[in-house]
Short mmCIF file of C-alpha atoms in Angstrom, two decimals:
data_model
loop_
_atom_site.label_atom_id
_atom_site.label_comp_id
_atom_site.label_asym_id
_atom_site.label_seq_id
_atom_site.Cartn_x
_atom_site.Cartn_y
_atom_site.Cartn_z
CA UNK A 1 -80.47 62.52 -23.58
CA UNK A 2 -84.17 62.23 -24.61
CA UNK A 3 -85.24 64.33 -21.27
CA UNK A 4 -82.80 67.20 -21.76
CA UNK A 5 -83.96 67.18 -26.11
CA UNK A 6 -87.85 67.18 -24.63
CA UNK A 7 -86.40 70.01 -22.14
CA UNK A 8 -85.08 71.94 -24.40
CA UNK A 9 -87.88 71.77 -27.20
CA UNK A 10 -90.65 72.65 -24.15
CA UNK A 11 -88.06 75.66 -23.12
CA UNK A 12 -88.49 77.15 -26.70
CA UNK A 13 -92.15 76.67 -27.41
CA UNK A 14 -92.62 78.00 -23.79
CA UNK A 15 -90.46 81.04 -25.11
CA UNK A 16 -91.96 81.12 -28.37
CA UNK A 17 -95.61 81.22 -26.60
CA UNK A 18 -94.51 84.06 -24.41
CA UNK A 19 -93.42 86.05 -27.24
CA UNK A 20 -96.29 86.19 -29.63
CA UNK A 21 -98.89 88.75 -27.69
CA UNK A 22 -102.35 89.60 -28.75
CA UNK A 23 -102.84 92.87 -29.45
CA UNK A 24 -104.56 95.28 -27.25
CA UNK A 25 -107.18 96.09 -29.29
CA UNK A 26 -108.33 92.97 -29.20
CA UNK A 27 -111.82 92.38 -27.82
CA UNK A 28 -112.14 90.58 -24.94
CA UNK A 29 -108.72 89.25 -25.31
CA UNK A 30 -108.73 87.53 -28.10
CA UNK A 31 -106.36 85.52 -29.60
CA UNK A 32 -105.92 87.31 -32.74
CA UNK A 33 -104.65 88.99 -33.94
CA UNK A 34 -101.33 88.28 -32.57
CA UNK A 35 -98.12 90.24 -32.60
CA UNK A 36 -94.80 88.79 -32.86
CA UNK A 37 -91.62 89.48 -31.68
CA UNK A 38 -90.34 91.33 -34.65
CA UNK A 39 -93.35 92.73 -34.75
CA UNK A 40 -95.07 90.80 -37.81
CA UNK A 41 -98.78 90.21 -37.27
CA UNK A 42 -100.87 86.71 -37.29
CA UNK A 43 -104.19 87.27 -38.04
CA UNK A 44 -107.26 84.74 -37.65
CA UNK A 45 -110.97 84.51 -39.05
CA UNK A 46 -113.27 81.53 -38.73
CA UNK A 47 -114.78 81.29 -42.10
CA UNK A 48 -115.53 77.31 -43.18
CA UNK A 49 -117.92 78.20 -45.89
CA UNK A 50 -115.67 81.12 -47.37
CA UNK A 51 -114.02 80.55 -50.99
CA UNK A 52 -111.56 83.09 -50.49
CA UNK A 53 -110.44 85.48 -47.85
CA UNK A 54 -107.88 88.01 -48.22
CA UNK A 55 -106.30 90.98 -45.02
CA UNK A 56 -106.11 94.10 -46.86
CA UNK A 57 -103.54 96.25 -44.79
CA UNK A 58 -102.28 98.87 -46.67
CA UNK A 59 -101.45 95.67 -49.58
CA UNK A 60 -103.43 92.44 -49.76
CA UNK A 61 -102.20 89.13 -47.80
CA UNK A 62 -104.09 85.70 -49.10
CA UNK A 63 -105.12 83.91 -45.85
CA UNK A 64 -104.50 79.94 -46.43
CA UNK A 65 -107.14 77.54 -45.00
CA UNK A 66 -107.14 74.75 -42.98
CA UNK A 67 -109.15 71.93 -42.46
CA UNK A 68 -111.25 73.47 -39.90
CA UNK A 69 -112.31 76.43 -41.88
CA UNK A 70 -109.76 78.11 -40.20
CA UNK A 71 -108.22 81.14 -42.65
CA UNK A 72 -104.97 82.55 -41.43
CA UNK A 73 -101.75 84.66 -42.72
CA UNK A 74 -99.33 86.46 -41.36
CA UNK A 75 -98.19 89.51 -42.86
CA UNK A 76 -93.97 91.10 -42.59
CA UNK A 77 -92.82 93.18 -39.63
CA UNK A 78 -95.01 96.52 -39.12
CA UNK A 79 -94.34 99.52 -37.63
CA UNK A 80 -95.50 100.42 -34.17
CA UNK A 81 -98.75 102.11 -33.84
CA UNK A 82 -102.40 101.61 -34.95
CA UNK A 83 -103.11 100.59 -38.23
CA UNK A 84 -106.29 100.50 -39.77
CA UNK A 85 -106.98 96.56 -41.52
CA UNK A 86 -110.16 94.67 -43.19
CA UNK A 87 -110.64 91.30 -44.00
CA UNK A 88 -112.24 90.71 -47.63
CA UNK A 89 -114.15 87.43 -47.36
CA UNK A 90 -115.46 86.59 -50.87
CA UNK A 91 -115.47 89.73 -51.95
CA UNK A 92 -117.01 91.80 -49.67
CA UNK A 93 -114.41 93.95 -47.16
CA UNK A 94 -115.45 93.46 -43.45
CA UNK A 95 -114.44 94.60 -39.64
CA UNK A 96 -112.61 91.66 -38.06
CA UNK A 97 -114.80 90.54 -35.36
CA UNK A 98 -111.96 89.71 -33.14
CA UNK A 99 -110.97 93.42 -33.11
CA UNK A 100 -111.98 97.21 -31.93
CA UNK A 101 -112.83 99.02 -34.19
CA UNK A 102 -112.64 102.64 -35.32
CA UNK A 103 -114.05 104.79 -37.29
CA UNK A 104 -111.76 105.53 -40.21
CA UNK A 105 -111.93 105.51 -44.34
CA UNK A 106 -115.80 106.55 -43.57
CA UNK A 107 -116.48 103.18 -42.11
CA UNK A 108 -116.01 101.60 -38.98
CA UNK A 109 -112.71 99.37 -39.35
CA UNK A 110 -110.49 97.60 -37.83
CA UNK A 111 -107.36 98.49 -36.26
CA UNK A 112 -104.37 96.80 -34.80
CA UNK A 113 -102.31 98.27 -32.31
CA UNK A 114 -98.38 97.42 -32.68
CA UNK A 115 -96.18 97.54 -29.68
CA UNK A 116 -94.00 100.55 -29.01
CA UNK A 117 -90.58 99.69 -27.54
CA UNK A 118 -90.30 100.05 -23.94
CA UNK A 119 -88.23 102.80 -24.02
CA UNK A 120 -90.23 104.58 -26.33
CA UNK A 121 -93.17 106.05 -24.08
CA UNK A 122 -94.45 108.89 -25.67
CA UNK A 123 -97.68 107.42 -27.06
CA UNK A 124 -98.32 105.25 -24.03
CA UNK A 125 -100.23 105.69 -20.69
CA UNK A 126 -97.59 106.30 -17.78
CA UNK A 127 -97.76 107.13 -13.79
CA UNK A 128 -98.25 110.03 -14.24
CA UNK A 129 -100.83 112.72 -13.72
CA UNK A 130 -103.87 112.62 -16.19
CA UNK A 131 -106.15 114.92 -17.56
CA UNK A 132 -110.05 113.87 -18.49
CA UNK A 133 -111.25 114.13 -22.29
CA UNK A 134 -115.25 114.95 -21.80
CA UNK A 135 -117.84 114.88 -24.57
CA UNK A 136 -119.11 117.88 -25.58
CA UNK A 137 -122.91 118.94 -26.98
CA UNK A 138 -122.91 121.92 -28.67
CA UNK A 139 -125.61 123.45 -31.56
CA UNK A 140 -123.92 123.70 -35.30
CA UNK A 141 -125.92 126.82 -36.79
CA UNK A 142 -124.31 125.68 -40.12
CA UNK A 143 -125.55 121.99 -39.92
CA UNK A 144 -128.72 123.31 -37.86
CA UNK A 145 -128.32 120.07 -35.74
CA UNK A 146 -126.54 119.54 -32.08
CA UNK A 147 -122.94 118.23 -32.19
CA UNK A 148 -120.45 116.41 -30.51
CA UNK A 149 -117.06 117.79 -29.56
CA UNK A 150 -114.44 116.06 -27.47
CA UNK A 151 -112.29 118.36 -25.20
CA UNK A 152 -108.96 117.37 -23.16
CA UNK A 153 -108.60 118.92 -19.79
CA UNK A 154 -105.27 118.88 -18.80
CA UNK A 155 -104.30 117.57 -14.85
CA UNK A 156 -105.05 120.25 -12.47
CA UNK A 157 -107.92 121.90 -14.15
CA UNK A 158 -110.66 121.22 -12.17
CA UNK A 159 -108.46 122.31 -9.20
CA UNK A 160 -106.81 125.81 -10.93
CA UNK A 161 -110.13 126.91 -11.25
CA UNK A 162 -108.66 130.92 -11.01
CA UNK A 163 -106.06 129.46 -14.57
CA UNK A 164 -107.27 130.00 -17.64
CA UNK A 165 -105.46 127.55 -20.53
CA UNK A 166 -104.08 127.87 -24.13
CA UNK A 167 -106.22 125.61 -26.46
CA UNK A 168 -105.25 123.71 -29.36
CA UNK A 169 -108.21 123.06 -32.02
CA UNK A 170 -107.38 120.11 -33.79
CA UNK A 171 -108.86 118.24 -36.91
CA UNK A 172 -109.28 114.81 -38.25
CA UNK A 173 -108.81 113.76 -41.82
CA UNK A 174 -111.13 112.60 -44.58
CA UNK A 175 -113.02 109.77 -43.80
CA UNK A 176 -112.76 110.26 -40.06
CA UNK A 177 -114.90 112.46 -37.22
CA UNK A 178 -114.12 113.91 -33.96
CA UNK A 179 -112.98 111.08 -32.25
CA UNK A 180 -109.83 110.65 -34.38
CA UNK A 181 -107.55 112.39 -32.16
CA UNK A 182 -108.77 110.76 -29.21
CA UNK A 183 -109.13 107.19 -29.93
CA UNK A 184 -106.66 106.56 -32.58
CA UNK A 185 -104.84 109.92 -32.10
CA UNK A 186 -104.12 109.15 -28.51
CA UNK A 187 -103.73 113.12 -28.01
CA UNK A 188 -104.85 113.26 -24.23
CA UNK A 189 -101.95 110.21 -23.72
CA UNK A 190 -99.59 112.42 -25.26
CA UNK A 191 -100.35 115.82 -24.21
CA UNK A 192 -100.36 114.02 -20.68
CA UNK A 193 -97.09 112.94 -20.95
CA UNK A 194 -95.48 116.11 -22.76
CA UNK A 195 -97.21 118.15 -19.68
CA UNK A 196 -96.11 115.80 -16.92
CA UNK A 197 -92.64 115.95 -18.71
CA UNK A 198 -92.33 119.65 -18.90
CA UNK A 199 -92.38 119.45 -22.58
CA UNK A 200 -95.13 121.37 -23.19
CA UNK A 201 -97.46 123.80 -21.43
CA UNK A 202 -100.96 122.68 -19.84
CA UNK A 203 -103.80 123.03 -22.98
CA UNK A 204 -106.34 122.31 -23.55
CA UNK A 205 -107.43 120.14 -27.14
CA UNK A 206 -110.57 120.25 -28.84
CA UNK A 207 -111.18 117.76 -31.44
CA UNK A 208 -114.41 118.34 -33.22
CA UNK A 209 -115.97 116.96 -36.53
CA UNK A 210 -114.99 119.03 -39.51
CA UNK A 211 -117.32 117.15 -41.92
CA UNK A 212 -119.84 119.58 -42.17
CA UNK A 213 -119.54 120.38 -46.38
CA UNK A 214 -116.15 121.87 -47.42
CA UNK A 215 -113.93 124.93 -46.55
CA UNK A 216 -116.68 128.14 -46.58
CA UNK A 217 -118.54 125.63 -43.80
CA UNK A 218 -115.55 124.56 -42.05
CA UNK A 219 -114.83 127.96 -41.63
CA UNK A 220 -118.13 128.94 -40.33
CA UNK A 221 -117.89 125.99 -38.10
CA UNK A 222 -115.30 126.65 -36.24
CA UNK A 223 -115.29 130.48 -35.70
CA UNK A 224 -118.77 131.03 -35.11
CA UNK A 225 -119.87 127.84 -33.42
CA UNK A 226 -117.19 125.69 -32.08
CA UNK A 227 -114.69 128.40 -30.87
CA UNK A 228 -117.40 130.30 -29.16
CA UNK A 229 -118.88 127.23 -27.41
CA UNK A 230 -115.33 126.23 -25.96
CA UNK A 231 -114.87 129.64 -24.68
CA UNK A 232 -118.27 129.84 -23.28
CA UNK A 233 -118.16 126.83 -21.28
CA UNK A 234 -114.26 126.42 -20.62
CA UNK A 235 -111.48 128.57 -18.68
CA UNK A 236 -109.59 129.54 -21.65
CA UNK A 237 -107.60 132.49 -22.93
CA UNK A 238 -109.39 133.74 -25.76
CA UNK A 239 -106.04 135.72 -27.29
CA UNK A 240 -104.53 134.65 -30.49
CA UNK A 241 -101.64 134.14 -28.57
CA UNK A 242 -103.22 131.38 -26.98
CA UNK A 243 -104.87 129.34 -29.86
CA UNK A 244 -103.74 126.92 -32.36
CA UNK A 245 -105.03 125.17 -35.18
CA UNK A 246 -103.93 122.06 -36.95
CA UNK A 247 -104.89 119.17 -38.49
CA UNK A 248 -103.97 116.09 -40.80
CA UNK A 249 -104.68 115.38 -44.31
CA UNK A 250 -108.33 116.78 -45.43
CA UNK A 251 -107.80 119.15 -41.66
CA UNK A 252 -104.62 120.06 -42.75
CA UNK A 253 -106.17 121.75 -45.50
CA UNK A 254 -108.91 123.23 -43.64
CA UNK A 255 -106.02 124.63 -41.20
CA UNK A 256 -104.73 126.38 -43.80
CA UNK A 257 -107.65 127.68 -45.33
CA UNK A 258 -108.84 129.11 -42.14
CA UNK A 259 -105.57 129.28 -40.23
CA UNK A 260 -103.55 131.76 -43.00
CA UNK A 261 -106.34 134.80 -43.33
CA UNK A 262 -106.61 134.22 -39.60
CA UNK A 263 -103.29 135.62 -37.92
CA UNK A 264 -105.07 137.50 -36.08
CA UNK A 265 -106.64 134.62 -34.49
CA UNK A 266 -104.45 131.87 -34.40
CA UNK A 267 -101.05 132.78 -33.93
CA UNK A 268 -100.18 128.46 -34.09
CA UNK A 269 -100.56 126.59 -37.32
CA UNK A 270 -99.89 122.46 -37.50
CA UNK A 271 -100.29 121.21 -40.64
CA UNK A 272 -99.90 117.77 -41.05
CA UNK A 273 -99.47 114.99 -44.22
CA UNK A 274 -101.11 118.08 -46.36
CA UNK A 275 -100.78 120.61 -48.56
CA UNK A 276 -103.34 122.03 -51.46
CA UNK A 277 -103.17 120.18 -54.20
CA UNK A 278 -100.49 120.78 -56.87
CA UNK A 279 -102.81 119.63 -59.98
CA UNK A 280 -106.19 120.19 -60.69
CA UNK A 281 -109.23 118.37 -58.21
CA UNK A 282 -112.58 118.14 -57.81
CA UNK A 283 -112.00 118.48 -53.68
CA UNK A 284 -114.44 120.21 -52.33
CA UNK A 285 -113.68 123.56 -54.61
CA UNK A 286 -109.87 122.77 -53.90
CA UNK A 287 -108.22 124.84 -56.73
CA UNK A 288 -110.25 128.21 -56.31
CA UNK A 289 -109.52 128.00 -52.37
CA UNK A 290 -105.94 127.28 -52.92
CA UNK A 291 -105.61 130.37 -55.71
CA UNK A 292 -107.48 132.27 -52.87
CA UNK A 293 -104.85 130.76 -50.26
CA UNK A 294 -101.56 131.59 -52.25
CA UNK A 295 -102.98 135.37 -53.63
CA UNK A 296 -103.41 135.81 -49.58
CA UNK A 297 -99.89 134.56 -48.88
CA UNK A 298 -98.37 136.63 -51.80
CA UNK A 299 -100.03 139.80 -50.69
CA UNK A 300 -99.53 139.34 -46.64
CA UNK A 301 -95.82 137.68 -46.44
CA UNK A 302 -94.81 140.62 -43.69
CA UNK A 303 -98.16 140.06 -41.57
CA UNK A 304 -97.77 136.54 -41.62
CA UNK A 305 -94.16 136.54 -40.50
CA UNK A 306 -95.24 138.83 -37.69
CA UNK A 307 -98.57 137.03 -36.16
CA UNK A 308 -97.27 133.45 -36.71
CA UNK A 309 -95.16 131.95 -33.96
CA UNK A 310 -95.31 128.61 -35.50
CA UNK A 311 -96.04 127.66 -38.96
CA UNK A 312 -95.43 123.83 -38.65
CA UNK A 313 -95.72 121.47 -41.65
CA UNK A 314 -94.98 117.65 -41.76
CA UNK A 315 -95.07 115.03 -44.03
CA UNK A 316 -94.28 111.14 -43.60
CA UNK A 317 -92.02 110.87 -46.29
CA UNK A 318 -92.31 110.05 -49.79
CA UNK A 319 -94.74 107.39 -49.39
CA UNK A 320 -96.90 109.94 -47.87
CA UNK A 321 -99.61 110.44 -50.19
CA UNK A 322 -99.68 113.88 -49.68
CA UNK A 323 -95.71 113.91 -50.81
CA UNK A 324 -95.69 116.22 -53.86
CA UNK A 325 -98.66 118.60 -52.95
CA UNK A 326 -96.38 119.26 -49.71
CA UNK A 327 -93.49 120.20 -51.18
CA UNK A 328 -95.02 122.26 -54.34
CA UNK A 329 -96.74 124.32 -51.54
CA UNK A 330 -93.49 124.55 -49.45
CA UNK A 331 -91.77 125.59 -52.45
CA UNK A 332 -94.23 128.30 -52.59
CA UNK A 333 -93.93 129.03 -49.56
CA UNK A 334 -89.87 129.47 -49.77
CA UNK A 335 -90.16 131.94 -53.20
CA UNK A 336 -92.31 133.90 -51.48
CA UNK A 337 -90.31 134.45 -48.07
CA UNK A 338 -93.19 132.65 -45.70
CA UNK A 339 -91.30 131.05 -42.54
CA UNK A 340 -92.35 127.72 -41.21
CA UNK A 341 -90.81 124.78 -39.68
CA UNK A 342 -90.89 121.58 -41.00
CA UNK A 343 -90.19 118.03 -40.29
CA UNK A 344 -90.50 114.78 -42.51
CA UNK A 345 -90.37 111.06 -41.27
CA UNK A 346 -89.07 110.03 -43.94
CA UNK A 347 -90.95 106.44 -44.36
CA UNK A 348 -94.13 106.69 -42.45
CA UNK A 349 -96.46 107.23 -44.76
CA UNK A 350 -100.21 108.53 -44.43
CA UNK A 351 -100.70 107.19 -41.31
CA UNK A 352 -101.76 107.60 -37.50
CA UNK A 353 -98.31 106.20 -36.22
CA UNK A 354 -97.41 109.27 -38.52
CA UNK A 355 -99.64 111.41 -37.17
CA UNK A 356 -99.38 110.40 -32.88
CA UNK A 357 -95.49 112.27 -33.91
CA UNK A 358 -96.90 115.06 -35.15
CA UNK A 359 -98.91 116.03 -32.36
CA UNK A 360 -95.94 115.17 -29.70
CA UNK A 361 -93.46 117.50 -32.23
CA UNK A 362 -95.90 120.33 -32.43
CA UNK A 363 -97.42 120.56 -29.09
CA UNK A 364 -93.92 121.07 -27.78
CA UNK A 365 -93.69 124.29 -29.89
CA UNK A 366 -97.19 125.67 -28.44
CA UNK A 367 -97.56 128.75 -26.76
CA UNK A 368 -94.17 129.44 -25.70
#
């Protein structure tokens, strides 16, 4: 009777064991922090001298101690994707050093990667064929300095080499560079698996780093020197047809302030968790570019509706932070006879996991 108790009680912590994983952006497989199997999240810091130490993940968690300095908490079920995540140790907010980090919130931080469900592989890597993502040196004439690009090559590029591809030109959001749409964006994992799928057409994506100093430089930035270097140095299709814009958040914006008096340019627009603000802000000269923005809109409605084949506009719900400034715009939008498309996920938030859907729902509406 003892044996088959002892039996059973290994058989569950052996199950138990199996289930809690470390996350994969752990660094050198790490311990912690660990995911469970409803997908709530352990975390772990070494800290004997600390007095306090808190995980801030969207809300603060108090870690408890133990007796070997030991701090530890673990937080309710999250969503899957990346999530960005500090630890506050007395005070001061640091990177965990058991995990990658990312730059994001215009600091490196922390991020935790949370399981998708097997079934669900459209943000993971899959046997199938893959494009290559190279970094890209090119000279900003509005920053007067050399930047860094990052462009995805879709499968087959380097073979088609009499194919000239569609390109998608896609932007970060404040507090984030060019990498965003690589690393935590996990664009050339999707676009991989939308192409191998037949979902969506081989493109290429550029993601480049929009912080150079508000929307006149933005603008500036990415007609004059960033378009003009992909198309110099890539096999693209320079037509209007063939380009797209988008971007999240602070890039959504800047998609729409270039992307609307632009038709004739881009004939895509993505904008994602954005919208121009609905009250006044100091935003990089916000309010006049929006007024600019919406006189445009009310005196173009017909040219717009011609030269766009997809105005696309998302949101993640009404905890978005970017909620109400959405739907004022929209609403705009609407009184003034503007067609777009639009799509809300209804609890995600301002988010990447938010975001990676975005990307997969718009890229399938891409030069068709």
């Amino acid at each position: 009777m003892k044996r088959q108790l002892f039996l059973s009680m290994l058989a569950m912590v052996s199950v138990a064991t199996f289930a809690q994983t470390p996350a994969t952006t752990n660094i050198n497989k790490s311990g912690f922090p660990k995911i469970m199997p409803d997908n709530s999240i352990e975390f772990s810091i070494k800290a004997p001298e600390a007095q306090k130490v808190q995980l801030d993940l969207g809300r603060k968690y108090d870690m408890t101690k133990s007796t070997n300095g030991v701090w530890t908490v673990t937080t309710e079920p999250q969503g899957s994707g990346i999530h960005y995540y500090s630890l506050i140790v007395d005070g001061l907010s640091v990177a965990d050093p058991s995990s990658e980090s990312f730059f994001g919130c215009s600091r490196m931080m922390s991020c935790v990667e949370v399981p998708y469900a097997k079934e669900d592989t459209r943000f993971q890597v899959r046997d199938v064929a893959h494009g290559n993502v190279s970094t890209v040196r090119y000279f900003s004439k509005v920053t007067n300095s050399w930047r860094v690009m990052y462009v995805y090559t879709p499968a087959g590029y380097d073979k088609n080499i009499d194919k000239k591809y569609p390109v998608l030109y896609i932007m970060h959001g404040g507090g984030e560079d060019a990498r965003g749409w690589v690393q935590q964006g996990r664009g050339d994992i999707i676009l991989d698996n939308l192409i191998a799928d037949g979902k969506a057409k081989p493109m290429l994506m550029v993601s480049f780093d929009a912080n150079v100093g508000g929307f006149d430089n933005v603008g500036k930035e990415i007609l004059d020197n960033v378009i003009p270097s992909v198309e110099k140095d890539f096999r693209v299709d320079a037509s209007a047809d063939s380009r797209a814009i988008s971007g999240l958040s602070m890039g959504g914006m800047f998609t729409l302030y270039v992307g609307v008096p632009n038709t004739d340019k881009f004939h895509y627009l993505g904008v994602f968790s954005s919208g121009w603000f609905a009250k006044s802000s100091p935003f990089m000269n916000a309010d006049k570019e929006r007024d600019a923005n919406y006189a445009y809109i009310d005196n173009n409605v017909s040219l717009l509706n011609n030269n766009l084949k997809q105005f696309f506009i998302t949101i993640g719900g009404k905890p978005d932070i970017a909620y109400d400034n959405c739907q004022v715009m929209m609403q705009h939008l609407k009184q003034k006879g503007v067609k777009f498309d639009y799509y809300d996920s209804k609890d995600g938030g301002h988010t990447w996991p938010v975001w990676r859907e975005d990307l997969y729902l718009f890229a399938q509406k891409l030069f068709k």
